[in-house]
CSV table of C-alpha atoms and ligand atoms in Angstrom, one decimal:
chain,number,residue,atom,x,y,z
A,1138,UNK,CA,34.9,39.5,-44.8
A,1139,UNK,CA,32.8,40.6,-47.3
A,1140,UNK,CA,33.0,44.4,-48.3
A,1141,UNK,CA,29.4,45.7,-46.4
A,1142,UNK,CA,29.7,49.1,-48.0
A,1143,UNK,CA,30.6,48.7,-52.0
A,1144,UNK,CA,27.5,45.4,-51.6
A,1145,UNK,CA,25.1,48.2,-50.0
A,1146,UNK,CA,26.1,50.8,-52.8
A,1147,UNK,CA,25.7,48.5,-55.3
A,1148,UNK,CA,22.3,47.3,-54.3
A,1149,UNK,CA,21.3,51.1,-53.5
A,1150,UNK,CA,22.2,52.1,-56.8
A,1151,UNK,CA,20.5,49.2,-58.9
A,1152,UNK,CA,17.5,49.2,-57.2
A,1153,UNK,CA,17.4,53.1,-57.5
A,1154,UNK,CA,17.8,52.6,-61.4
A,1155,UNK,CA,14.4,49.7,-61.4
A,1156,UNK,CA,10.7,50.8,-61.3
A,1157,UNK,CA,9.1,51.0,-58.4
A,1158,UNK,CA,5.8,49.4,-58.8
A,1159,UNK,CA,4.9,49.8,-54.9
A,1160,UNK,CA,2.7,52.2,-53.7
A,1161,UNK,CA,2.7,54.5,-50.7
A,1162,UNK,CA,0.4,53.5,-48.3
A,1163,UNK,CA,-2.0,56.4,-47.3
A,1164,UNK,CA,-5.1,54.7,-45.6
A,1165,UNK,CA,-3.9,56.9,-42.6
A,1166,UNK,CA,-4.0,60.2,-44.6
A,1167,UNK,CA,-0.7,61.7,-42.9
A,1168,UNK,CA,1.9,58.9,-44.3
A,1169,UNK,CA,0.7,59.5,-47.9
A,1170,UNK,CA,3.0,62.7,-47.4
A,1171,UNK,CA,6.3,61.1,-47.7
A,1172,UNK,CA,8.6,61.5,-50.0
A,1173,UNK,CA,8.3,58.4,-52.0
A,1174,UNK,CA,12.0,58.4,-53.9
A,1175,UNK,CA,13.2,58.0,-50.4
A,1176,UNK,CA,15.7,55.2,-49.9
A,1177,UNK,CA,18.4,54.6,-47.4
A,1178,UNK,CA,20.2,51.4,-46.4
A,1179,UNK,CA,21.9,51.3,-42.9
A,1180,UNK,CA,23.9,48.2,-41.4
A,1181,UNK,CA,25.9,48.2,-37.9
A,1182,UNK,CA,27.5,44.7,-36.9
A,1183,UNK,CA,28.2,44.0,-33.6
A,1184,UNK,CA,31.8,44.6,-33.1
A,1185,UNK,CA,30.4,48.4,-33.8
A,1186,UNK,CA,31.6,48.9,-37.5
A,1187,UNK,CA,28.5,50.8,-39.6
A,1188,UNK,CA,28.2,51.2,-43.0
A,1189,UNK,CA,25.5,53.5,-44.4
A,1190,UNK,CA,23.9,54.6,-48.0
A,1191,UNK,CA,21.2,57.2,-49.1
A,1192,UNK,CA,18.2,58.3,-46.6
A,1193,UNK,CA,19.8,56.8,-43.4
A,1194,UNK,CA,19.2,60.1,-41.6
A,1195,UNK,CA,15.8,60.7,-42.6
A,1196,UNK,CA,13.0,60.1,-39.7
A,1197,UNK,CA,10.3,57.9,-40.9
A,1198,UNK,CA,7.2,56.6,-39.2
A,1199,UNK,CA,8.0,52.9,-38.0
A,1200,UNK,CA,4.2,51.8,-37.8
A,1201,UNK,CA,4.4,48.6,-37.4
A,1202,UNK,CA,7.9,48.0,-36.1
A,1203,UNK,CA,7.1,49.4,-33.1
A,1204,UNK,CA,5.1,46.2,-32.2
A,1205,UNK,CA,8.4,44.2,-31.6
A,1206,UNK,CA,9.7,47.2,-29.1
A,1207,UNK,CA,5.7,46.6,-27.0
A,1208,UNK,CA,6.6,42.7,-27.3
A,1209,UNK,CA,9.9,43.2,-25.9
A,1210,UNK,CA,8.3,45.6,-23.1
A,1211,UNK,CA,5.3,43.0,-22.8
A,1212,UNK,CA,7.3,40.0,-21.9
A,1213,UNK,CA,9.8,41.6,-19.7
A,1214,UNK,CA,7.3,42.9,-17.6
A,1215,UNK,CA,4.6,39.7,-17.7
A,1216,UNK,CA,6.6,37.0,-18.7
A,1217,UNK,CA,5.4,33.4,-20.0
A,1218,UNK,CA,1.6,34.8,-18.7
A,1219,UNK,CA,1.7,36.7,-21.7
A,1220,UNK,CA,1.2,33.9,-23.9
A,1221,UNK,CA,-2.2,33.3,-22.2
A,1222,UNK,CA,-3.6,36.1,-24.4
A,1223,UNK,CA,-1.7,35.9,-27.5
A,1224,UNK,CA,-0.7,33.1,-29.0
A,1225,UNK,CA,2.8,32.5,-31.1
A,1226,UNK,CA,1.5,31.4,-34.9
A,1227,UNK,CA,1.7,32.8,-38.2
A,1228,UNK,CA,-1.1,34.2,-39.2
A,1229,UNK,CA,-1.2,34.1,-43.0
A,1230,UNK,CA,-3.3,37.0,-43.0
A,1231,UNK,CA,-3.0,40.8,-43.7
A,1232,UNK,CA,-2.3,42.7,-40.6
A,1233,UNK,CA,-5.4,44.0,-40.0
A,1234,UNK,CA,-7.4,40.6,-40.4
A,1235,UNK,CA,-10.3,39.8,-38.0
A,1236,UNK,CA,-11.8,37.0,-38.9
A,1237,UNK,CA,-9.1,34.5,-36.9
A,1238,UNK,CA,-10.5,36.4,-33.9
A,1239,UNK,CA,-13.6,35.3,-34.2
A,1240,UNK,CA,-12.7,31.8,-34.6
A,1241,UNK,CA,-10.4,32.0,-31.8
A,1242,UNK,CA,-12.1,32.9,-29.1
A,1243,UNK,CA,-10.1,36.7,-29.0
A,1244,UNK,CA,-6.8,35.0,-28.8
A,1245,UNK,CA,-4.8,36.6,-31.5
A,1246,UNK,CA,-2.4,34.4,-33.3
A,1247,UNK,CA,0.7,36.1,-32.6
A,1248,UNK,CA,2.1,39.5,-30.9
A,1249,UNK,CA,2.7,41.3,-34.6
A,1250,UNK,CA,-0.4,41.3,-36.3
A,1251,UNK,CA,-2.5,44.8,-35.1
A,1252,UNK,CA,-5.1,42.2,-33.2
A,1253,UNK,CA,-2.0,40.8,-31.2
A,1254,UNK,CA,-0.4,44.2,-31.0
A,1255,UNK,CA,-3.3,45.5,-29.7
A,1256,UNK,CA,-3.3,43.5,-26.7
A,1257,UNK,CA,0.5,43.8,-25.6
A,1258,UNK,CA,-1.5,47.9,-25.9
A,1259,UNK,CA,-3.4,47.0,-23.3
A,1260,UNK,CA,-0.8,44.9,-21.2
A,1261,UNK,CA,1.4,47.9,-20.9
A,1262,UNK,CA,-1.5,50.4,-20.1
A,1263,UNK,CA,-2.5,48.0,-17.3
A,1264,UNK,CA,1.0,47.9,-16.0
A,1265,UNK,CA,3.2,51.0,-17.0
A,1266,UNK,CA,2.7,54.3,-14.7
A,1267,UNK,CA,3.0,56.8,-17.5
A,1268,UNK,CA,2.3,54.5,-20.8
A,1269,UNK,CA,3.2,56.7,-23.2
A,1270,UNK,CA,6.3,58.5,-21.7
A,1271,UNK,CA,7.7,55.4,-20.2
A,1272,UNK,CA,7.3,53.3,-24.0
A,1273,UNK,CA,9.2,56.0,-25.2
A,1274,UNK,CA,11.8,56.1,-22.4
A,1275,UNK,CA,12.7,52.5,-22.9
A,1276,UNK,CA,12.9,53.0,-27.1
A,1277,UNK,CA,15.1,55.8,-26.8
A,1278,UNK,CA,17.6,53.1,-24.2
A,1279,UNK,CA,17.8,50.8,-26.8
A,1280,UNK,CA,18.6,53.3,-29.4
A,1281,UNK,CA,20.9,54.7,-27.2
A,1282,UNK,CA,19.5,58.2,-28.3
A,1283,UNK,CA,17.0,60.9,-27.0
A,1284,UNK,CA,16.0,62.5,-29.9
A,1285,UNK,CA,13.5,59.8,-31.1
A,1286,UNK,CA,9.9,61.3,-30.1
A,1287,UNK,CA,5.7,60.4,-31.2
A,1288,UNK,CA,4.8,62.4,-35.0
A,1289,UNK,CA,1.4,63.6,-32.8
A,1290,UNK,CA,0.1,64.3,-36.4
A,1291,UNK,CA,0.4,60.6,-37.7
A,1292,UNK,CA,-1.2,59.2,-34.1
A,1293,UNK,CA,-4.0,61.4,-34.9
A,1294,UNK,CA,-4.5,61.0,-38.4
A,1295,UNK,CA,-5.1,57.6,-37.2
A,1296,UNK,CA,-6.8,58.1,-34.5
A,1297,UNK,CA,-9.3,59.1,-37.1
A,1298,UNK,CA,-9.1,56.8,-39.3
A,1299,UNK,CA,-8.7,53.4,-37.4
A,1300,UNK,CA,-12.0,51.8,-38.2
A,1301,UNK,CA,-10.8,48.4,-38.7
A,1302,UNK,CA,-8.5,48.8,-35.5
A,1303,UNK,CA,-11.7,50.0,-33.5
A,1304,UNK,CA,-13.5,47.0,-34.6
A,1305,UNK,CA,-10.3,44.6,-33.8
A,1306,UNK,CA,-10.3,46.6,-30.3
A,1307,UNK,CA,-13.9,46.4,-29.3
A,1308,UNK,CA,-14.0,42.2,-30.3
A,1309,UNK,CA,-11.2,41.7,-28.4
A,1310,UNK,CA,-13.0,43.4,-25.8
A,1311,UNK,CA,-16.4,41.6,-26.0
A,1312,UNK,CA,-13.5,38.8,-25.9
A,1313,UNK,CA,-13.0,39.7,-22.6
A,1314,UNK,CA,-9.1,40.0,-23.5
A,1315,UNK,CA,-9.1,44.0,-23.2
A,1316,UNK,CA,-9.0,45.3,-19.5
A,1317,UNK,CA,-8.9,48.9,-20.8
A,1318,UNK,CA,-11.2,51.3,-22.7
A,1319,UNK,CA,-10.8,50.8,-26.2
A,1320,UNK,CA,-10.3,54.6,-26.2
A,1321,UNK,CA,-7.1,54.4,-24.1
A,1322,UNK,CA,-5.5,51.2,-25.4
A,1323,UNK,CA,-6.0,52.6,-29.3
A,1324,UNK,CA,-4.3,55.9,-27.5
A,1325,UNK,CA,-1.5,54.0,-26.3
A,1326,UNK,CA,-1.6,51.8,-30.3
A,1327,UNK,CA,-1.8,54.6,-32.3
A,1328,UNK,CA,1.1,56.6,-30.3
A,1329,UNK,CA,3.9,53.5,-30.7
A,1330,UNK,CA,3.1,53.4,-34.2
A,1331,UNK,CA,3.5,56.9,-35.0
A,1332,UNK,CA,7.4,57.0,-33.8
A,1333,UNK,CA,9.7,58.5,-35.9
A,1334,UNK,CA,12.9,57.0,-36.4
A,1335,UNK,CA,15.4,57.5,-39.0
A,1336,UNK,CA,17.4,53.8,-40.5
A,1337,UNK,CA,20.3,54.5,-38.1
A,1338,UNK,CA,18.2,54.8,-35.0
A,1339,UNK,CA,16.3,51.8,-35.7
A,1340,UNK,CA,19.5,49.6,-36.6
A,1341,UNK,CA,21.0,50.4,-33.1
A,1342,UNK,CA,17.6,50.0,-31.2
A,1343,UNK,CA,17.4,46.3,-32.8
A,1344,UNK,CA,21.5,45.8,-32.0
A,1345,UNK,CA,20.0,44.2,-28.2
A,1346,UNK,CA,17.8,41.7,-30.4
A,1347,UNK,CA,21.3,40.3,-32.0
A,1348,UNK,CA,24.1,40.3,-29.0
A,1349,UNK,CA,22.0,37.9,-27.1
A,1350,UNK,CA,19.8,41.1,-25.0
A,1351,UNK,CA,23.3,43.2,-25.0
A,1352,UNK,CA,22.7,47.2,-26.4
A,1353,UNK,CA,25.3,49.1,-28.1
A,1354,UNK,CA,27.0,50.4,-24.6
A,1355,UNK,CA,27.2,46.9,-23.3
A,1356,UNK,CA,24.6,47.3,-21.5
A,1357,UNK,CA,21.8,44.2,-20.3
A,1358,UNK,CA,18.5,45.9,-21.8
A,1359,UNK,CA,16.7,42.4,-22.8
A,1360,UNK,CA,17.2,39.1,-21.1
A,1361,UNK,CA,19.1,36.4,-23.4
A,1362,UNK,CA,15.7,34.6,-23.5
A,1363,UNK,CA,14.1,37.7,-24.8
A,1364,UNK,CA,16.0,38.3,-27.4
A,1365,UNK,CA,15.9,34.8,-28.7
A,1366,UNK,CA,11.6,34.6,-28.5
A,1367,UNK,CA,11.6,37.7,-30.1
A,1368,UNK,CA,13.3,37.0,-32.9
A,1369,UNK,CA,12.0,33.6,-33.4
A,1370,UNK,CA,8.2,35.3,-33.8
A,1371,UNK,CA,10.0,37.7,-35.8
A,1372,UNK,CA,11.3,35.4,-38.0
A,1373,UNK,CA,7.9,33.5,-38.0
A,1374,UNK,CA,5.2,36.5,-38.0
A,1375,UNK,CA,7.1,39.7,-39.2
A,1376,UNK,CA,5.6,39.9,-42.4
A,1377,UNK,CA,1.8,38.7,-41.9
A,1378,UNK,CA,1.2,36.9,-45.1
A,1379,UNK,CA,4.6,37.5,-46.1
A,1380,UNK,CA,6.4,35.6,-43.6
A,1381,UNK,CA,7.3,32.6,-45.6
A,1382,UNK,CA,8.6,34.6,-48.8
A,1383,UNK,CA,10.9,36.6,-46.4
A,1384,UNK,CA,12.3,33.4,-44.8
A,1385,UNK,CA,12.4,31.9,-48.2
A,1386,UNK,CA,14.1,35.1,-49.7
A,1387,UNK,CA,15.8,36.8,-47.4
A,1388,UNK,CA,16.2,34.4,-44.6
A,1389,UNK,CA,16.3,36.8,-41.3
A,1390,UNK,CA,14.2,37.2,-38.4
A,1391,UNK,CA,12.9,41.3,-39.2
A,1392,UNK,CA,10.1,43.1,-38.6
A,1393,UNK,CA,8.3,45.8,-41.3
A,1394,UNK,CA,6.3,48.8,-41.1
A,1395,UNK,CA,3.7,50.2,-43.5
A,1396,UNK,CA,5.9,53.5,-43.3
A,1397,UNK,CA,8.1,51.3,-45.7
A,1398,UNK,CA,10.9,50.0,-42.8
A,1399,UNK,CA,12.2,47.0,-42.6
A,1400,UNK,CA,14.9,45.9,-39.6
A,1401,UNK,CA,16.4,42.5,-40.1
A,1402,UNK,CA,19.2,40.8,-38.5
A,1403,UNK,CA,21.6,37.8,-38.2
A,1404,UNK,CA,22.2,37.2,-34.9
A,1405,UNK,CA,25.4,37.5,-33.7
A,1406,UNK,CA,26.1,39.3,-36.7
A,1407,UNK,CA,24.7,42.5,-37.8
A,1408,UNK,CA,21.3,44.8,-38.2
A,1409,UNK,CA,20.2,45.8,-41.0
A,1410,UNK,CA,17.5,48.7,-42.1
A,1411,UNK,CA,16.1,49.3,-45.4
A,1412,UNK,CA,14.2,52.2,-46.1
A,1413,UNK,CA,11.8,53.2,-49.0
A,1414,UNK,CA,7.8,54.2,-49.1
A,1415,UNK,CA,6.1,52.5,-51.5
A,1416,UNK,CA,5.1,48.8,-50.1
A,1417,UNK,CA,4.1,45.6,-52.6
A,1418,UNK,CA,0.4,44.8,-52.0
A,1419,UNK,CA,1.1,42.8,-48.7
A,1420,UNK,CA,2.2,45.7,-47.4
A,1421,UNK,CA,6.0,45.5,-47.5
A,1422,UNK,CA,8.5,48.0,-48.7
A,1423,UNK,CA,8.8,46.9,-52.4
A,1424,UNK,CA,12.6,47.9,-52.6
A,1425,UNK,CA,13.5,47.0,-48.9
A,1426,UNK,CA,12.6,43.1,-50.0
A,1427,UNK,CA,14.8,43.3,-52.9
A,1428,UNK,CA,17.6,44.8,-51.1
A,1429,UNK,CA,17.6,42.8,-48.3
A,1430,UNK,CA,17.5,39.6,-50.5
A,1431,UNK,CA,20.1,40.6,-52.5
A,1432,UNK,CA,22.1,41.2,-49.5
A,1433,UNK,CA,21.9,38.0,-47.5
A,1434,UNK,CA,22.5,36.4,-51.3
A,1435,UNK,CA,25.4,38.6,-52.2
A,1436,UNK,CA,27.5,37.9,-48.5
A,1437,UNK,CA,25.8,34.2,-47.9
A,1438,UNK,CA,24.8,35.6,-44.4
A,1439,UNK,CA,21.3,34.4,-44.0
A,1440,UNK,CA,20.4,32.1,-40.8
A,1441,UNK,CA,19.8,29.2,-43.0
B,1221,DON,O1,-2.5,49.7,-37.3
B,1221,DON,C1,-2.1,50.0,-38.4
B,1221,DON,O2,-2.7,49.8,-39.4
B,1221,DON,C2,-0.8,50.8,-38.6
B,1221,DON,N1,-0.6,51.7,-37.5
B,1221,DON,C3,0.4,49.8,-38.6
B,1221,DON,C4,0.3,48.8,-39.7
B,1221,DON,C5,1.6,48.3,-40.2
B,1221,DON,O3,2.6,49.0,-40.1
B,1221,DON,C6,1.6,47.0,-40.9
B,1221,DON,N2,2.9,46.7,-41.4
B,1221,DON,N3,3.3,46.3,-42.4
């Protein structure tokens, strides 16, 4: 077995020593606050062995990956009628790209773009009795920890700022694929991105996504056939425009976050979460790609 630890040190260490070209993304005002040198590796394999270097204990806003926890949430609770409203493609685009809305009749190409996130939103507004509380509730079970809470200052930084997701919001609505107020579903949106999570927390919340559905205390939080759509549109649409570089590089289903996270994994294997602020210009973490490449390189443990 290859030695998880001395590979992540390595990798922490060299990278640390490059220039970081990225930049830290502050079109929402609040995350332009972080501590940019921040970096932290954090992997956990499934027979419970963890292996850990710099930031791993810092909490960071997850943005974006937040959108695979909805998804998950989403397709328990609808099922295959989910896929009515949002489709399963790459996109090819940024993020927050509108114009394949328009083209496509409201029906965003896949769950992880804001457009498609936005609608698993409204999904769970329609369905859950206490959105908010209960979205948090079942983050915290698949962490296995009940310390991870909202940043109310990020959420409504955004709140603020959100013009392009207000515009995404109200065409999906004239769409007719929003049942709720645009008000409430960008409530519930701008909330699940604004979770704070430090590398550890996020690594055991995405341990259910590679033990076939199982979380850290054994226990059944996703079905088997969640677990493998989930990654497969991970693997596919994680990384917008990015998608095909990170399959071609790194070679894992993962998911990133314009807080600079990126959770990857090899199923039946191991998590893995990278964390540093400043993304490339499609919006990844510039040093989480690296690492993670060099990682699934260094221990030949990609899916491919
Ligand atoms: O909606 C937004 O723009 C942010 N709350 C999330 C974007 C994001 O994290 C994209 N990820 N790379």
């Amino acid at each position: 077995m290859p030695n998880f630890q001395q590979i992540i040190n390595r990798i922490h260490s060299d990278l640390k020593a490059t220039k970081n070209t990225g930049e830290v993304a502050d079109y929402i005002p609040e995350l332009g606050k972080v501590d940019g040198e921040k970096f932290g590796i954090y992997l956990n394999n499934i027979h419970g062995d963890n292996y850990e270097v710099g930031d791993t204990q810092v909490p960071f806003s997850i943005q974006s990956i937040s959108k695979v926890f909805t998804l998950a949430m989403a397709f328990a609770s609808q099922g295959n009628e989910l896929w009515k409203r949002v489709d399963v493609e790459p996109s090819g685009n940024p993020f927050n790209y509108l114009s394949l809305l328009e083209n496509e009749e409201g029906i965003p190409r896949n769950p992880l773009i804001n457009s498609g996130a936005i609608v698993v939103a409204d999904c769970l507004v329609s369905t859950l009795k206490n959105p908010k509380e209960d979205f948090l509730q079942f983050v915290r079970g698949l962490a296995g920890d009940d310390s991870i809470s909202y940043n109310l200052e990020v959420a409504e930084s955004e709140r603020k700022t959100g013009f392009r997701n207000y515009a995404i919001a109200n065409l999906l609505k004239s769409f007719d694929n929003l049942a709720n107020p645009v008000e409430d579903v960008l409530d519930f949106y701008f909330h699940q991105c604004s979770l704070e999570m430090t590398c550890e927390q996020l690594s055991n919340s995405f341990f259910a996504f590679a033990n076939h559905g199982k979380c850290m205390k054994n226990k059944q939080c996703l079905t088997e056939k969640q677990a493998k759509r989930i990654n497969a549109i991970m693997l596919t649409c994680g990384f917008y425009d990015e998608a095909g570089e990170f399959a071609f590089e790194v070679g894992l289903p993962g998911k990133s976050g314009v807080g600079g996270g990126i959770v990857a994994l090899l199923p039946n294997h191991y998590v893995i979460t990278a964390w540093s602020p400043p993304l490339n210009p499609k919006g990844n973490s510039y040093l989480g790609m690296q690492a993670l490449e060099q990682f699934t390189t260094e221990t030949k443990s990609s899916i491919f």
